[in-house]
Each structure stands twice: as structure tokens, then as C-alpha cells.
PDB file of C-alpha atoms in Angstrom:
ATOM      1  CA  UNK A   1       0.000   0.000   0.000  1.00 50.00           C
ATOM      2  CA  UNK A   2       1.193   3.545  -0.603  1.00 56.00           C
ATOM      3  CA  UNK A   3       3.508   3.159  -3.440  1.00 65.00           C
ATOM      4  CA  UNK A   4       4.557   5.895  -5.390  1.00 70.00           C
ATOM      5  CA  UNK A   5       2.200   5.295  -8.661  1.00 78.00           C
ATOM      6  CA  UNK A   6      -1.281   5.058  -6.194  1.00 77.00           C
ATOM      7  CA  UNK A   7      -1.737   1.866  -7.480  1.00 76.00           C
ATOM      8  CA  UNK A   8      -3.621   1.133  -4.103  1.00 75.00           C
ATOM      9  CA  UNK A   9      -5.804   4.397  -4.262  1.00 81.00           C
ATOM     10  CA  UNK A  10      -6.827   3.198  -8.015  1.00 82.00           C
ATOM     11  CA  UNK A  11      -7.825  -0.067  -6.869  1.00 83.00           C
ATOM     12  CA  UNK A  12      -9.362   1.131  -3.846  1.00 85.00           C
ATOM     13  CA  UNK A  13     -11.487   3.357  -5.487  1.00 89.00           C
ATOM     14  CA  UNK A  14     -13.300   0.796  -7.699  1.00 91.00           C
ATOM     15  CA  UNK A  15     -14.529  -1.180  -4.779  1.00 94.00           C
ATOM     16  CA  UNK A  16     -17.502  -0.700  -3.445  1.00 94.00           C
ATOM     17  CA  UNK A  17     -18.418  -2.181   0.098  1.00 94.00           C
ATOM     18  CA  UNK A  18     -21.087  -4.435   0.030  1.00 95.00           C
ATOM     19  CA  UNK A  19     -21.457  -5.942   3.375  1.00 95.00           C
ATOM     20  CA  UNK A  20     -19.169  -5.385   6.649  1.00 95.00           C
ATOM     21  CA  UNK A  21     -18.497  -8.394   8.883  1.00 95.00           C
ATOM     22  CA  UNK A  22     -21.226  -8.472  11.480  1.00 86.00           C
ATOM     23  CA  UNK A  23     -19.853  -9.383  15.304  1.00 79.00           C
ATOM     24  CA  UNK A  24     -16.497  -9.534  16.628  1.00 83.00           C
ATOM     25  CA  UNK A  25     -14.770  -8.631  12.947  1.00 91.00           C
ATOM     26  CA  UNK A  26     -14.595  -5.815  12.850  1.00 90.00           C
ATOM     27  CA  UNK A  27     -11.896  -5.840  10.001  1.00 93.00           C
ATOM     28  CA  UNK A  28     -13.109  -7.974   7.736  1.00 96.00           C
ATOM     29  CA  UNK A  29     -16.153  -6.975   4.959  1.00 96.00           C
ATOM     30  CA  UNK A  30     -16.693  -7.711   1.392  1.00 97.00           C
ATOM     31  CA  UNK A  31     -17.034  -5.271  -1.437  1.00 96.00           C
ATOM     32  CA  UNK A  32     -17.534  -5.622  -5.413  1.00 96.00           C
ATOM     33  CA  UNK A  33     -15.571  -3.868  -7.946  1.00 95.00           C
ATOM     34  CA  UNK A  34     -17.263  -1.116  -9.828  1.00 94.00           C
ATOM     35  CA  UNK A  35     -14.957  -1.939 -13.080  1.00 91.00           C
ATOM     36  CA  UNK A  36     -15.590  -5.295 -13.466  1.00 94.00           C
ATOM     37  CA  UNK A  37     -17.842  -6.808 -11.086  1.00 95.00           C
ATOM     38  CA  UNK A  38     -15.501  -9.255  -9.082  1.00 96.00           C
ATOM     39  CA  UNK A  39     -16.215  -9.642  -5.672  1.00 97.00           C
ATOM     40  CA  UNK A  40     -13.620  -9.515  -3.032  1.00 97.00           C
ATOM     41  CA  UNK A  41     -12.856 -10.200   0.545  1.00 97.00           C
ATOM     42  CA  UNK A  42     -10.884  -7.853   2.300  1.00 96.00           C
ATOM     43  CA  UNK A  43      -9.074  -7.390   5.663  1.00 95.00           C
ATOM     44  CA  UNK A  44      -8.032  -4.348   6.556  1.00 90.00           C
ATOM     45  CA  UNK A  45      -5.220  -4.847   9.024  1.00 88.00           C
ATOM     46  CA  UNK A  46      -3.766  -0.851   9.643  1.00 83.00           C
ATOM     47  CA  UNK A  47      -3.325  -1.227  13.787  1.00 84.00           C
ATOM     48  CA  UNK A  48       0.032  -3.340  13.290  1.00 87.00           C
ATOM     49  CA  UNK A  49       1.466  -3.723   9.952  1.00 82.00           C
ATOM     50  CA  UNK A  50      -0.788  -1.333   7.920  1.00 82.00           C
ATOM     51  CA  UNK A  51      -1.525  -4.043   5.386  1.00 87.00           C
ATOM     52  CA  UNK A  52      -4.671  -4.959   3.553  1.00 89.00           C
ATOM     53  CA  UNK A  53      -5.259  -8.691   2.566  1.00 93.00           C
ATOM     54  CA  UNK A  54      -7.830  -9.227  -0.401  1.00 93.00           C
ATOM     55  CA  UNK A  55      -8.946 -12.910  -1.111  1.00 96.00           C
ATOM     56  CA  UNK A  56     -11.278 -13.275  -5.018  1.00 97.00           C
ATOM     57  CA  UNK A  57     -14.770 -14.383  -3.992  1.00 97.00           C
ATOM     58  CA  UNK A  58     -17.180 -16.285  -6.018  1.00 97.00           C
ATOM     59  CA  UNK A  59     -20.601 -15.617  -6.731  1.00 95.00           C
ATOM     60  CA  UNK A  60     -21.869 -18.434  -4.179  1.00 97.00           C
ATOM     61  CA  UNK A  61     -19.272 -17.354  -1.514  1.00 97.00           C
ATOM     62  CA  UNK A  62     -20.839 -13.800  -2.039  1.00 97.00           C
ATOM     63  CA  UNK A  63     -23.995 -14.934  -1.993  1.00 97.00           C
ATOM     64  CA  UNK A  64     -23.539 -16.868   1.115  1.00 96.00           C
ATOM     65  CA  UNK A  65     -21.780 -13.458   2.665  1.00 96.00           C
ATOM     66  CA  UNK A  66     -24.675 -11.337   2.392  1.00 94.00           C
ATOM     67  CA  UNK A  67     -27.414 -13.977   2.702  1.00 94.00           C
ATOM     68  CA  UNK A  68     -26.571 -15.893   5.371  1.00 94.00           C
ATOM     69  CA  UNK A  69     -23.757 -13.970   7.101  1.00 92.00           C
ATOM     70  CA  UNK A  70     -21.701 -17.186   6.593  1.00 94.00           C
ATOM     71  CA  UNK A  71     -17.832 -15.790   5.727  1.00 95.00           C
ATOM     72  CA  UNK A  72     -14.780 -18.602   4.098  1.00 95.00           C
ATOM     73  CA  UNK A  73     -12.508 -19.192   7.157  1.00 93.00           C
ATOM     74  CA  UNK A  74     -10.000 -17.137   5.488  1.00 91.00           C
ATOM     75  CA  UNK A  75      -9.315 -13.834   7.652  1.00 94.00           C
ATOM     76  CA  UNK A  76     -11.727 -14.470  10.422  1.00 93.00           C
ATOM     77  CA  UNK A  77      -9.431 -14.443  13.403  1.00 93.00           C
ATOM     78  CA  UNK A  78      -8.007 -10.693  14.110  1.00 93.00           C
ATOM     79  CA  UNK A  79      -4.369 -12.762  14.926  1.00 94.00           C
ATOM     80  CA  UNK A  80      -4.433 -14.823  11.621  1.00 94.00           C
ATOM     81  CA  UNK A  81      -4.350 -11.772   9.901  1.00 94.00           C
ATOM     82  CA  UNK A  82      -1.825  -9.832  11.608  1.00 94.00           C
ATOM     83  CA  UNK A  83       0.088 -12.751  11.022  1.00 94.00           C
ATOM     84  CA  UNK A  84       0.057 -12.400   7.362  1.00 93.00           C
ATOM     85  CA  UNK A  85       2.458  -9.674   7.742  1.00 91.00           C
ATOM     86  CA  UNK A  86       5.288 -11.474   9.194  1.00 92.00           C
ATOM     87  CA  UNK A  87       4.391 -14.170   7.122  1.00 92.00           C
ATOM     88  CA  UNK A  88       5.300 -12.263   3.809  1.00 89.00           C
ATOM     89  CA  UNK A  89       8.148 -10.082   5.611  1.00 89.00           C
ATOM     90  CA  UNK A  90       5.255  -6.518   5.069  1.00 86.00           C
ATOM     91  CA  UNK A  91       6.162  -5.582   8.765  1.00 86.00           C
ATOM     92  CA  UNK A  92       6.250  -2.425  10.781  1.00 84.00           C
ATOM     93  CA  UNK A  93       8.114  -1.175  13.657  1.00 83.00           C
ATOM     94  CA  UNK A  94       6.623   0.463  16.638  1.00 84.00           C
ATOM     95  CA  UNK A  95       9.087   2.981  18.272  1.00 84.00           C
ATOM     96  CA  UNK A  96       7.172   2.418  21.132  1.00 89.00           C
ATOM     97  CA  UNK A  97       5.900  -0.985  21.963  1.00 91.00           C
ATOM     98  CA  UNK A  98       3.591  -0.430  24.595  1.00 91.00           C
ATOM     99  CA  UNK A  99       1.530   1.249  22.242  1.00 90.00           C
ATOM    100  CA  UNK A 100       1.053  -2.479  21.028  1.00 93.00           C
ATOM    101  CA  UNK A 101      -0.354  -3.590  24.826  1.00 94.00           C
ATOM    102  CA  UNK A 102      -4.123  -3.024  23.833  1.00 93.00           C
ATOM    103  CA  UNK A 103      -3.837  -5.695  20.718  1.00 94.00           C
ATOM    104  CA  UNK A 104      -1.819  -8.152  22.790  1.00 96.00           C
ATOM    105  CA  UNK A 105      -5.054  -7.868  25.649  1.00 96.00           C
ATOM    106  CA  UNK A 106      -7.519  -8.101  22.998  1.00 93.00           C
ATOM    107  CA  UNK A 107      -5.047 -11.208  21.518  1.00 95.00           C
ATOM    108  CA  UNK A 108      -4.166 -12.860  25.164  1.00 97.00           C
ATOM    109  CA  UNK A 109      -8.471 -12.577  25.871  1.00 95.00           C
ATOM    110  CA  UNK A 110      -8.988 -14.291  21.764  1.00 93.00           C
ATOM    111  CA  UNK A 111      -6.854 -16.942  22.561  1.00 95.00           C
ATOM    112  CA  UNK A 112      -5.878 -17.360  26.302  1.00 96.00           C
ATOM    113  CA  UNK A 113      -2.817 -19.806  25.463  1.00 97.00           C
ATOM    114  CA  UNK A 114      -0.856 -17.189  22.715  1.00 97.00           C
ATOM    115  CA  UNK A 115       2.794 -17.579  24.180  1.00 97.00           C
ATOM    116  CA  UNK A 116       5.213 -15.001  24.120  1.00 98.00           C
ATOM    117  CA  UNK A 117       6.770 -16.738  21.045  1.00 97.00           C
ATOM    118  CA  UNK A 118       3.252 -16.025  19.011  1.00 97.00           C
ATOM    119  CA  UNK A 119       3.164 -12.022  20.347  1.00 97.00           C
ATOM    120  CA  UNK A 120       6.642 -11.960  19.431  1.00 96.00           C
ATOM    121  CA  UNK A 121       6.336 -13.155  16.183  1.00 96.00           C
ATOM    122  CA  UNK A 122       3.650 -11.254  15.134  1.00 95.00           C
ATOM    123  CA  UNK A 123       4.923  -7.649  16.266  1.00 94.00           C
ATOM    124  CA  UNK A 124       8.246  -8.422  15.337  1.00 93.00           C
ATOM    125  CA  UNK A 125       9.626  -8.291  18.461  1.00 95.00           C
ATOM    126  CA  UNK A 126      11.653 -10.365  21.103  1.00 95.00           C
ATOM    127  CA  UNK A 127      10.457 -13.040  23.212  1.00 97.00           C
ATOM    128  CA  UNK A 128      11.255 -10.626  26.146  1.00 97.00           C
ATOM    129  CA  UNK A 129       9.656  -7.735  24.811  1.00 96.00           C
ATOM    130  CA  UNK A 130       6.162 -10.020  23.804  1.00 97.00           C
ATOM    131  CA  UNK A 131       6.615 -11.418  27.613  1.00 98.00           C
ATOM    132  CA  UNK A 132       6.508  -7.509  29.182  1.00 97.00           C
ATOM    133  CA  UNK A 133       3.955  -6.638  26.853  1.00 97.00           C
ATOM    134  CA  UNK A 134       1.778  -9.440  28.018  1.00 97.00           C
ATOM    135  CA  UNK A 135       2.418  -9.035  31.842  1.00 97.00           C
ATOM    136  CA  UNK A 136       1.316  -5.164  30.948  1.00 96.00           C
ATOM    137  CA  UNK A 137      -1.717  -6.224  29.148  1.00 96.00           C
ATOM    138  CA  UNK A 138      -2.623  -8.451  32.185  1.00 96.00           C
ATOM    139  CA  UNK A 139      -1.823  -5.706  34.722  1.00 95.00           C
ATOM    140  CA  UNK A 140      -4.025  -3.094  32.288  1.00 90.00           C
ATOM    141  CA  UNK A 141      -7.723  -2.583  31.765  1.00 88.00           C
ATOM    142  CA  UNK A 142      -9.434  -1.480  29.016  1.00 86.00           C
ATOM    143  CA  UNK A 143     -10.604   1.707  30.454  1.00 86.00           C
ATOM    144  CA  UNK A 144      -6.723   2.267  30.813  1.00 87.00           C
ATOM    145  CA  UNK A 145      -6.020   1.228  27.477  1.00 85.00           C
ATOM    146  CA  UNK A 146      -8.771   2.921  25.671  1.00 83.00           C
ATOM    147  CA  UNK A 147     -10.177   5.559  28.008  1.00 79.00           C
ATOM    148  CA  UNK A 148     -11.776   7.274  24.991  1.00 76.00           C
ATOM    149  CA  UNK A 149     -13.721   4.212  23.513  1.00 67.00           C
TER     150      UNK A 149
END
């Protein structure tokens, strides 16, 4: 995203959002393009690694979207998708990494059992650093985190 030619801001600008995940995705919605009809999944992952993950959907799959709320697997966890940044080395680096402890709260309450390993991997960071970030998240509640939400 952002290169130099606004290859993203064309691209963007042909999709049109159809339907936004309902529940606890709140990153996740479909849209069609306006050029050519394709539908499309997308995840829009800008709290870590600014990255946005499109997947081609079929008519069925986009019929089953925004009739019966029923999404592919693909994308549906908040922590597989930050993951695809690592993944395909499209990382970021935080100059401060407690600015990270609200998304490793909201990851540690997803999936009790992440290990320090996981939070490290997926913020780029050392084992160390993922294991203080943690023991902050812990020691933190939301209305600390978030006071404005």
C-alpha cells in the first residue's frame, strides 16, 4: 500500500463495500468492484502492519456473505491476519511498543494460550519484549487502554 504510482488508491477506489463483517470482525467486509464486477474479501489490518489482505470471492461465496452472514474461514481471526504480515516479511516497527499492549489484551483474551513466542512473532519483536507486553496487558484494563472508547 502507498507506493509511489497510487496503485492502491486506483484499486481502492473501484470497490464498493457491500457488506461489513457483522460481530467480533470488525476488520473484515466484502465489497464488489465497480470496473468489473468481481467480488472480493478484504481485511483491513492498519493497527500493526498497515496491510490490507484481499482474497477473489465467487458468486456463491458472495452470496452466502450477504445472505446468510456465513464468511470462508479465510481472515476471520483478528491474529491470523496480523500474522500475514510477518508471514510475507510486510512488517512495521513500533518505536514504542507499549503502544502495542491493547492488541496483545484483545489477543491474550482471543486466545488465552498465545505464548510469548506467538506475540513476538507477530509484532516483530523479542520473546522478552512479547513477555513484558503481556504481563502489561494483564496488569491493564481497558478503560486504561482505551479511556476514549
Amino acid at each position: 500500500m502507498g507506493d509511489s504510482e497510487g496503485r492502491d488508491e486506483r484499486i481502492f477506489a473501484t470497490l464498493v463495500e457491500v457488506v461489513k463483517h457483522e460481530g467480533g470482525a470488525w476488520w473484515l467486509y466484502a465489497s464488489r468492484c465497480s470496473a468489473c464486477a468481481q467480488d472480493w474479501m478484504i481485511a483491513q489490518e492498519e493497527r500493526i502492519h498497515d496491510n490490507f489482505y484481499l482474497m477473489r470471492l465467487s458468486g456463491d461465496q458472495m452470496k452466502s456473505i450477504s445472505e446468510r452472514g456465513v464468511w470462508p474461514p479465510v481472515f476471520l481471526r483478528f491474529e491470523d491476519v496480523i500474522k500475514l504480515g510477518p508471514d510475507h516479511r510486510q512488517v512495521a516497527r513500533f518505536f514504542d511498543t507499549n503502544d502495542l499492549t491493547d492488541t496483545v489484551k484483545e489477543l491474550m483474551e482471543a486466545r488465552p494460550d498465545i505464548s510469548p513466542g506467538d506475540v513476538a512473532y507477530l509484532f516483530v519483536v523479542s520473546e522478552r519484549e512479547a513477555a513484558r507486553l503481556m504481563d502489561r496487558a494483564t496488569k491493564m484494563s481497558w478503560a486504561q487502554l482505551r479511556p476514549y472508547s
